[in-house]
Coordinates of C-alpha atoms and ligand atoms in Angstrom, one line a residue:
M27 CA 12.5 126.9 -44.8
P28 CA 10.9 123.4 -43.1
K29 CA 7.6 124.2 -41.7
P30 CA 7.4 123.7 -37.4
S31 CA 6.9 120.6 -36.2
V32 CA 4.0 120.3 -33.4
Y33 CA 3.7 116.3 -31.2
V34 CA 0.3 116.0 -29.7
T35 CA 0.4 113.2 -27.5
R36 CA -2.9 111.4 -28.1
L37 CA -5.4 111.6 -30.3
I38 CA -8.1 115.2 -30.0
P39 CA -10.8 116.2 -32.3
Q40 CA -9.4 115.9 -36.1
E41 CA -10.6 119.6 -36.4
S42 CA -8.2 120.6 -34.3
I43 CA -5.1 118.3 -36.0
D44 CA -6.8 119.9 -39.0
A45 CA -6.0 123.5 -37.8
L46 CA -2.3 122.9 -37.2
R47 CA -1.6 121.4 -40.2
E48 CA -2.2 123.5 -42.1
Q49 CA 0.4 125.8 -40.7
F50 CA 2.8 122.9 -38.8
D51 CA 4.4 119.1 -39.5
V52 CA 2.0 117.3 -37.3
E53 CA 2.7 113.9 -35.7
V54 CA -0.5 112.6 -33.8
N55 CA 0.0 109.5 -31.6
L56 CA -2.7 107.7 -33.0
E57 CA -2.8 104.9 -30.1
D58 CA -5.7 104.8 -28.4
R59 CA -2.8 105.1 -24.7
A60 CA -1.1 107.2 -23.0
L61 CA 2.7 107.8 -23.8
S62 CA 5.4 106.1 -21.4
R63 CA 7.6 108.7 -20.1
D64 CA 10.4 107.2 -22.9
E65 CA 8.6 107.5 -25.2
L66 CA 6.9 111.2 -24.6
K67 CA 10.8 112.4 -24.6
E68 CA 11.1 111.1 -27.8
K69 CA 8.6 112.1 -29.6
V70 CA 8.8 115.8 -28.0
R71 CA 12.8 115.8 -29.3
G72 CA 13.1 118.9 -31.8
R73 CA 9.3 119.7 -31.0
A74 CA 8.2 123.8 -31.5
A75 CA 6.0 123.0 -30.0
V76 CA 3.3 119.9 -28.2
V77 CA 0.2 119.2 -27.3
S78 CA -0.1 117.6 -23.9
L79 CA -3.0 115.8 -22.0
L80 CA -3.5 116.2 -18.0
T81 CA -1.7 112.1 -18.1
D82 CA 1.7 113.6 -19.0
R83 CA 4.0 115.1 -16.4
I84 CA 5.9 117.5 -18.2
D85 CA 9.0 118.9 -16.3
G86 CA 12.9 119.9 -17.0
E87 CA 13.8 116.2 -18.0
I88 CA 10.6 116.0 -21.2
L89 CA 11.1 120.2 -22.1
D90 CA 15.3 119.4 -22.5
A91 CA 14.3 116.1 -24.3
A92 CA 12.0 118.1 -26.8
G93 CA 15.3 120.9 -27.0
P94 CA 15.8 124.6 -26.4
Q95 CA 13.4 124.9 -30.0
C96 CA 10.4 124.2 -28.0
K97 CA 8.1 127.0 -27.4
I98 CA 5.0 126.3 -26.6
V99 CA 3.4 123.2 -24.4
A100 CA -0.1 123.5 -24.9
N101 CA -2.6 121.3 -22.0
Y102 CA -5.7 119.5 -23.7
A103 CA -7.0 120.0 -20.3
V104 CA -8.2 123.2 -18.0
G105 CA -6.2 121.7 -15.0
Y106 CA -3.0 122.1 -15.7
N107 CA -0.8 119.9 -12.2
N108 CA 1.4 117.7 -14.5
F109 CA 3.2 120.9 -15.8
D110 CA 6.8 121.4 -13.5
L111 CA 5.7 125.3 -14.0
A112 CA 9.0 126.5 -12.4
A113 CA 10.8 124.1 -14.4
A114 CA 9.7 126.0 -18.2
T115 CA 9.4 129.4 -17.1
R116 CA 12.9 129.0 -16.1
R117 CA 13.6 127.2 -20.3
G118 CA 11.5 130.0 -21.8
V119 CA 9.1 127.4 -22.6
I120 CA 5.4 128.6 -22.9
L121 CA 2.4 127.0 -20.4
T122 CA -0.8 126.7 -21.5
N123 CA -4.4 125.2 -20.5
T124 CA -7.8 125.8 -21.8
P125 CA -10.4 127.7 -18.8
G126 CA -13.6 128.5 -19.9
V127 CA -14.8 126.2 -22.3
L128 CA -15.7 123.1 -20.3
D129 CA -17.3 124.6 -16.9
D130 CA -21.2 123.7 -18.1
A131 CA -20.4 120.1 -18.9
T132 CA -18.2 119.9 -15.7
A133 CA -20.8 121.4 -13.4
T134 CA -23.6 118.9 -15.7
H135 CA -21.4 116.6 -14.3
T136 CA -21.3 117.0 -11.1
I137 CA -24.9 117.1 -10.7
T138 CA -25.6 114.4 -12.9
L139 CA -23.8 111.9 -9.8
L140 CA -24.8 114.3 -7.4
L141 CA -28.6 113.0 -8.1
A142 CA -27.2 109.0 -9.2
V143 CA -25.6 109.1 -6.0
A144 CA -28.9 110.7 -4.6
R145 CA -31.4 109.1 -5.8
R146 CA -29.6 105.2 -5.5
I147 CA -29.1 104.8 -10.1
A148 CA -26.4 102.7 -11.1
E149 CA -27.3 99.8 -7.4
A150 CA -30.9 101.0 -8.9
D151 CA -30.1 99.9 -12.7
K152 CA -27.6 96.5 -11.9
Y153 CA -30.6 95.2 -9.4
V154 CA -33.5 95.5 -12.6
R155 CA -30.2 94.4 -15.4
D156 CA -29.7 91.1 -12.0
G157 CA -33.8 89.8 -13.3
K158 CA -34.5 91.0 -8.8
W159 CA -36.8 93.6 -9.3
Q160 CA -40.5 92.4 -8.4
G161 CA -42.6 95.2 -8.1
W162 CA -43.7 98.5 -7.2
A163 CA -43.0 98.9 -3.3
P164 CA -43.2 101.4 -0.7
M165 CA -40.5 101.0 0.9
F166 CA -37.6 100.1 -2.0
F167 CA -34.6 102.0 -2.9
I168 CA -35.4 105.2 -0.6
G169 CA -32.9 107.6 -1.3
L170 CA -32.4 111.5 -0.5
D171 CA -34.1 114.8 -0.9
V172 CA -32.0 116.9 -3.1
D173 CA -34.6 119.6 -3.7
H174 CA -34.0 122.7 -1.1
R175 CA -31.6 120.7 0.7
T176 CA -28.2 122.0 1.0
L177 CA -24.8 122.1 -2.1
G178 CA -21.3 122.4 -0.5
I179 CA -18.9 124.1 -2.5
A180 CA -15.0 124.1 -2.1
G181 CA -13.6 125.6 -4.1
L182 CA -15.6 128.5 -6.2
G183 CA -13.8 128.9 -9.2
R184 CA -15.4 129.1 -13.0
I185 CA -17.1 125.0 -12.1
G186 CA -18.0 125.6 -8.4
K187 CA -20.0 128.9 -9.7
N188 CA -21.0 127.1 -12.5
V189 CA -22.6 124.2 -10.1
A190 CA -23.8 126.4 -7.7
R191 CA -26.3 127.8 -10.2
K192 CA -28.0 125.2 -12.0
A193 CA -27.9 123.3 -8.4
R194 CA -30.1 127.1 -7.5
G195 CA -32.9 124.8 -10.2
F196 CA -33.1 122.0 -7.6
D197 CA -33.9 125.9 -4.5
M198 CA -31.0 124.7 -2.8
K199 CA -28.8 126.9 -0.3
I200 CA -25.0 126.9 -1.3
L201 CA -23.1 126.8 1.2
Y202 CA -19.2 127.8 -0.6
N203 CA -15.4 128.0 1.0
D204 CA -12.0 129.2 -1.0
V205 CA -9.3 130.9 -0.1
Q206 CA -11.5 134.1 -0.8
R207 CA -14.5 135.2 0.1
D208 CA -16.7 136.6 -3.9
E209 CA -19.4 138.7 -2.4
A210 CA -20.5 140.3 -5.8
F211 CA -21.0 136.1 -6.7
E212 CA -23.2 136.2 -3.5
A213 CA -25.3 138.4 -4.1
E214 CA -25.9 137.5 -7.4
S215 CA -26.4 133.7 -5.7
G216 CA -27.2 133.9 -2.9
A217 CA -24.1 131.3 -1.6
R218 CA -23.1 132.1 1.9
F219 CA -19.4 132.1 2.4
V220 CA -18.4 129.2 5.9
D221 CA -15.4 128.1 6.8
K222 CA -14.5 125.3 5.9
D223 CA -15.7 123.6 9.9
T224 CA -19.2 124.2 8.6
L225 CA -19.1 123.7 5.4
L226 CA -17.8 120.0 6.5
R227 CA -20.6 120.1 9.0
E228 CA -23.6 121.7 7.3
A229 CA -23.7 120.0 4.1
D230 CA -26.1 117.5 2.7
F231 CA -24.1 117.8 -0.2
L232 CA -20.1 118.3 -1.1
T233 CA -18.5 119.1 -4.2
L234 CA -15.1 119.8 -4.4
H235 CA -14.3 122.0 -7.0
V236 CA -10.7 123.0 -5.7
P237 CA -7.4 122.8 -8.0
L238 CA -4.6 120.1 -6.7
L239 CA -2.2 121.8 -4.7
P240 CA 0.1 121.0 -2.4
E241 CA -2.4 122.7 0.0
T242 CA -5.6 121.0 -1.6
H243 CA -3.7 117.5 -1.2
H244 CA -6.0 115.1 0.5
Y245 CA -8.4 117.7 1.1
I246 CA -10.6 115.4 2.5
G247 CA -9.3 112.6 4.8
A248 CA -10.8 110.6 7.6
A249 CA -11.4 113.9 9.5
E250 CA -13.4 115.9 7.3
L251 CA -15.7 112.6 6.7
K252 CA -16.1 112.4 10.0
K253 CA -17.3 115.0 10.4
M254 CA -19.8 115.2 7.7
K255 CA -23.1 114.0 8.0
K256 CA -24.4 110.6 7.8
T257 CA -26.5 111.0 5.5
A258 CA -24.4 113.7 3.0
V259 CA -22.4 112.5 0.1
L260 CA -18.6 113.3 -1.2
I261 CA -18.8 114.1 -5.2
N262 CA -15.5 115.1 -6.8
A263 CA -15.3 115.4 -10.5
S264 CA -11.9 118.0 -9.9
R265 CA -8.4 115.7 -9.3
G266 CA -8.4 112.7 -7.3
P267 CA -5.3 113.3 -4.9
V268 CA -7.9 116.1 -3.1
V269 CA -9.6 113.2 -1.5
D270 CA -7.6 109.7 1.2
E271 CA -9.4 107.0 -1.1
K272 CA -8.4 105.2 0.8
A273 CA -10.5 107.1 4.0
L274 CA -13.8 107.4 1.6
V275 CA -13.9 103.6 1.2
Q276 CA -13.6 103.0 4.9
A277 CA -15.7 106.3 5.3
L278 CA -18.5 104.4 2.7
R279 CA -18.1 100.8 3.9
E280 CA -19.0 101.6 7.2
K281 CA -21.5 104.0 6.7
W282 CA -19.6 107.9 7.4
I283 CA -21.6 109.0 5.1
F284 CA -24.3 108.0 2.5
G285 CA -22.7 107.7 -0.7
A286 CA -19.9 110.1 -3.2
G287 CA -20.1 110.1 -6.9
L288 CA -16.1 110.4 -8.2
D289 CA -15.0 111.1 -11.3
V290 CA -11.7 111.5 -10.5
F291 CA -9.2 108.9 -8.8
E292 CA -6.4 109.1 -6.8
N293 CA -3.5 106.8 -9.0
E294 CA -6.1 106.4 -12.2
P295 CA -6.4 104.4 -13.8
A296 CA -6.5 102.6 -10.8
L297 CA -9.3 101.4 -8.2
E298 CA -8.4 101.8 -4.6
P299 CA -8.5 98.2 -3.7
G300 CA -12.5 98.0 -1.4
L301 CA -14.3 100.6 -4.7
T302 CA -15.8 98.7 -6.7
D303 CA -17.6 95.9 -4.4
L304 CA -19.6 99.6 -2.8
D305 CA -22.6 100.3 -3.9
N306 CA -22.6 103.3 -2.1
A307 CA -19.7 104.3 -4.6
I308 CA -20.7 105.6 -8.2
V309 CA -17.4 105.7 -10.2
V310 CA -16.8 106.7 -13.7
P311 CA -13.4 107.2 -15.5
H312 CA -13.4 110.7 -15.6
V313 CA -15.1 112.2 -18.7
A314 CA -16.4 115.3 -16.7
S315 CA -15.9 117.3 -20.1
A316 CA -16.3 114.3 -22.4
T317 CA -19.3 115.9 -24.7
P318 CA -18.2 117.0 -27.9
G319 CA -19.0 120.5 -28.4
T320 CA -16.4 121.0 -25.1
R321 CA -13.8 118.8 -26.3
I322 CA -13.8 120.5 -30.0
A323 CA -13.3 124.3 -28.0
M324 CA -11.4 122.7 -26.3
G325 CA -9.2 122.2 -29.0
E326 CA -9.9 125.2 -30.7
I327 CA -7.8 126.7 -27.0
A328 CA -4.8 124.9 -27.1
V329 CA -4.2 125.2 -31.0
G330 CA -5.1 128.5 -31.3
N331 CA -2.3 129.2 -28.4
I332 CA 0.0 127.1 -29.9
L333 CA -1.0 129.3 -34.1
K334 CA -0.4 132.7 -31.7
V335 CA 3.1 131.5 -30.2
L336 CA 4.4 130.3 -33.1
N337 CA 3.5 132.9 -35.2
G338 CA 5.6 135.5 -32.6
Q339 CA 2.1 136.1 -30.8
P340 CA 1.8 136.2 -27.1
P341 CA -1.6 133.2 -26.7
D342 CA -4.8 133.3 -24.9
T343 CA -4.1 130.9 -21.8
C344 CA -1.1 130.9 -20.7
V345 CA -0.3 129.5 -17.1
N346 CA 3.3 131.0 -16.3
P347 CA 2.7 133.7 -17.2
E348 CA 5.7 135.4 -16.1
V349 CA 8.0 134.1 -19.1
L350 CA 5.6 136.0 -21.6
G351 CA 7.7 138.7 -18.7
K352 CA 4.4 140.4 -17.0
Ligands
LIG2 C1 -9.6 118.7 -17.3 O1 -9.4 119.7 -18.3 O2 -8.8 119.1 -16.1 C2 -10.5 117.9 -17.6 O3 -9.6 116.8 -15.7 C3 -10.2 116.8 -18.3 O4 -11.4 117.6 -18.8

C-alpha cells in the first residue's frame, strides 16, 4: 500500500521532516519563499496532511483542491488566523497549531523590543556606525526609565502572562485587560485587571498579545493612541492588523507617544509608508519565535499532530475541536 502523502509548504527544521519521512511520503517546498495561491492549490492535491505556515491562507478552496482524503492541516505557528475554521470543520479536516512552546521566545522578544525602544538602541547603534559620535555627554541619547514603571498588557494569555513574569524582574507594575479576569494570576503576580481605557491611559509600556479576531482588528487606532501617555511605548508582537499602522505612523511622527517596537505588520511584508523613516520605531521582521529550540519544538508539535491523526488518534492541539465530535 502506498504511504500517505504529506506536503510541507516551506522548509522547517530537518528533525521534523525526518520524523515525517519515517512514516510518510513527504514533499517539502525547498524554495525560500511562500507559495502563491495557485501553487498551494496544486501542491496540496491528493495529500493526506499538510504542514502550513501563517502565510498560507487555508480555506474551503484550498481544502477542496486537496481533496476529501486530506485529514489534517497542521500550522507551523501558534496563531491560526490564516485558517477558515468553519470551512475545515464542514469538510471534516482537523486543524492544529503549536501553542506553549513559543511563549518564552515571544515574551523575551517583547521585552527586548521594549528595552530597545526605551533605550533608543537602534537609533544609537546607527549613530555610532554613521561616525557621528563625538564622545560621552550628559544630555545625550536620553531614553526612558523602565524599572518600576507600569506595563500594560492587552491579552493575558500564555504569552501575555509570560511577559508579565519577566517584567517583574524590572519590578514593573502590571496592568492588564482581557475578555476575562484571571484572579489566580493576579494573586501570583500582583497584576491588576483594568478596563481598556485605563490600560491606555496608565501604561508607560503597552504590549499587545491579543489574537487577531474581527473584534481585535485595529484594537489600537488613532483614538487609542491619543489616550496613551506622550512618554508611552507600544509593543506589538501579536498580529499586525491589531494596530492601525497608518494611525501609528502619524502618532510616532507627531510624537503622540514616545515610540513603538514592532515585530508584526498590517500587510506583511509591506510596511506603511513613512514607518522606516522614523527614529522612534524599531521594526523587525516577524521573528519573535526565531530561536533554534523554539522552531524545533514547533516542528515537533506540528509533526506529532500529523503522526497521531494519520494513525487514527486525536491530535494534541486541535483548534477546531468540533471536528473531533467534542
Ligand atoms: C506564530 O507562531 O503565530 C508566530 O507568529 C510565528 O511563530
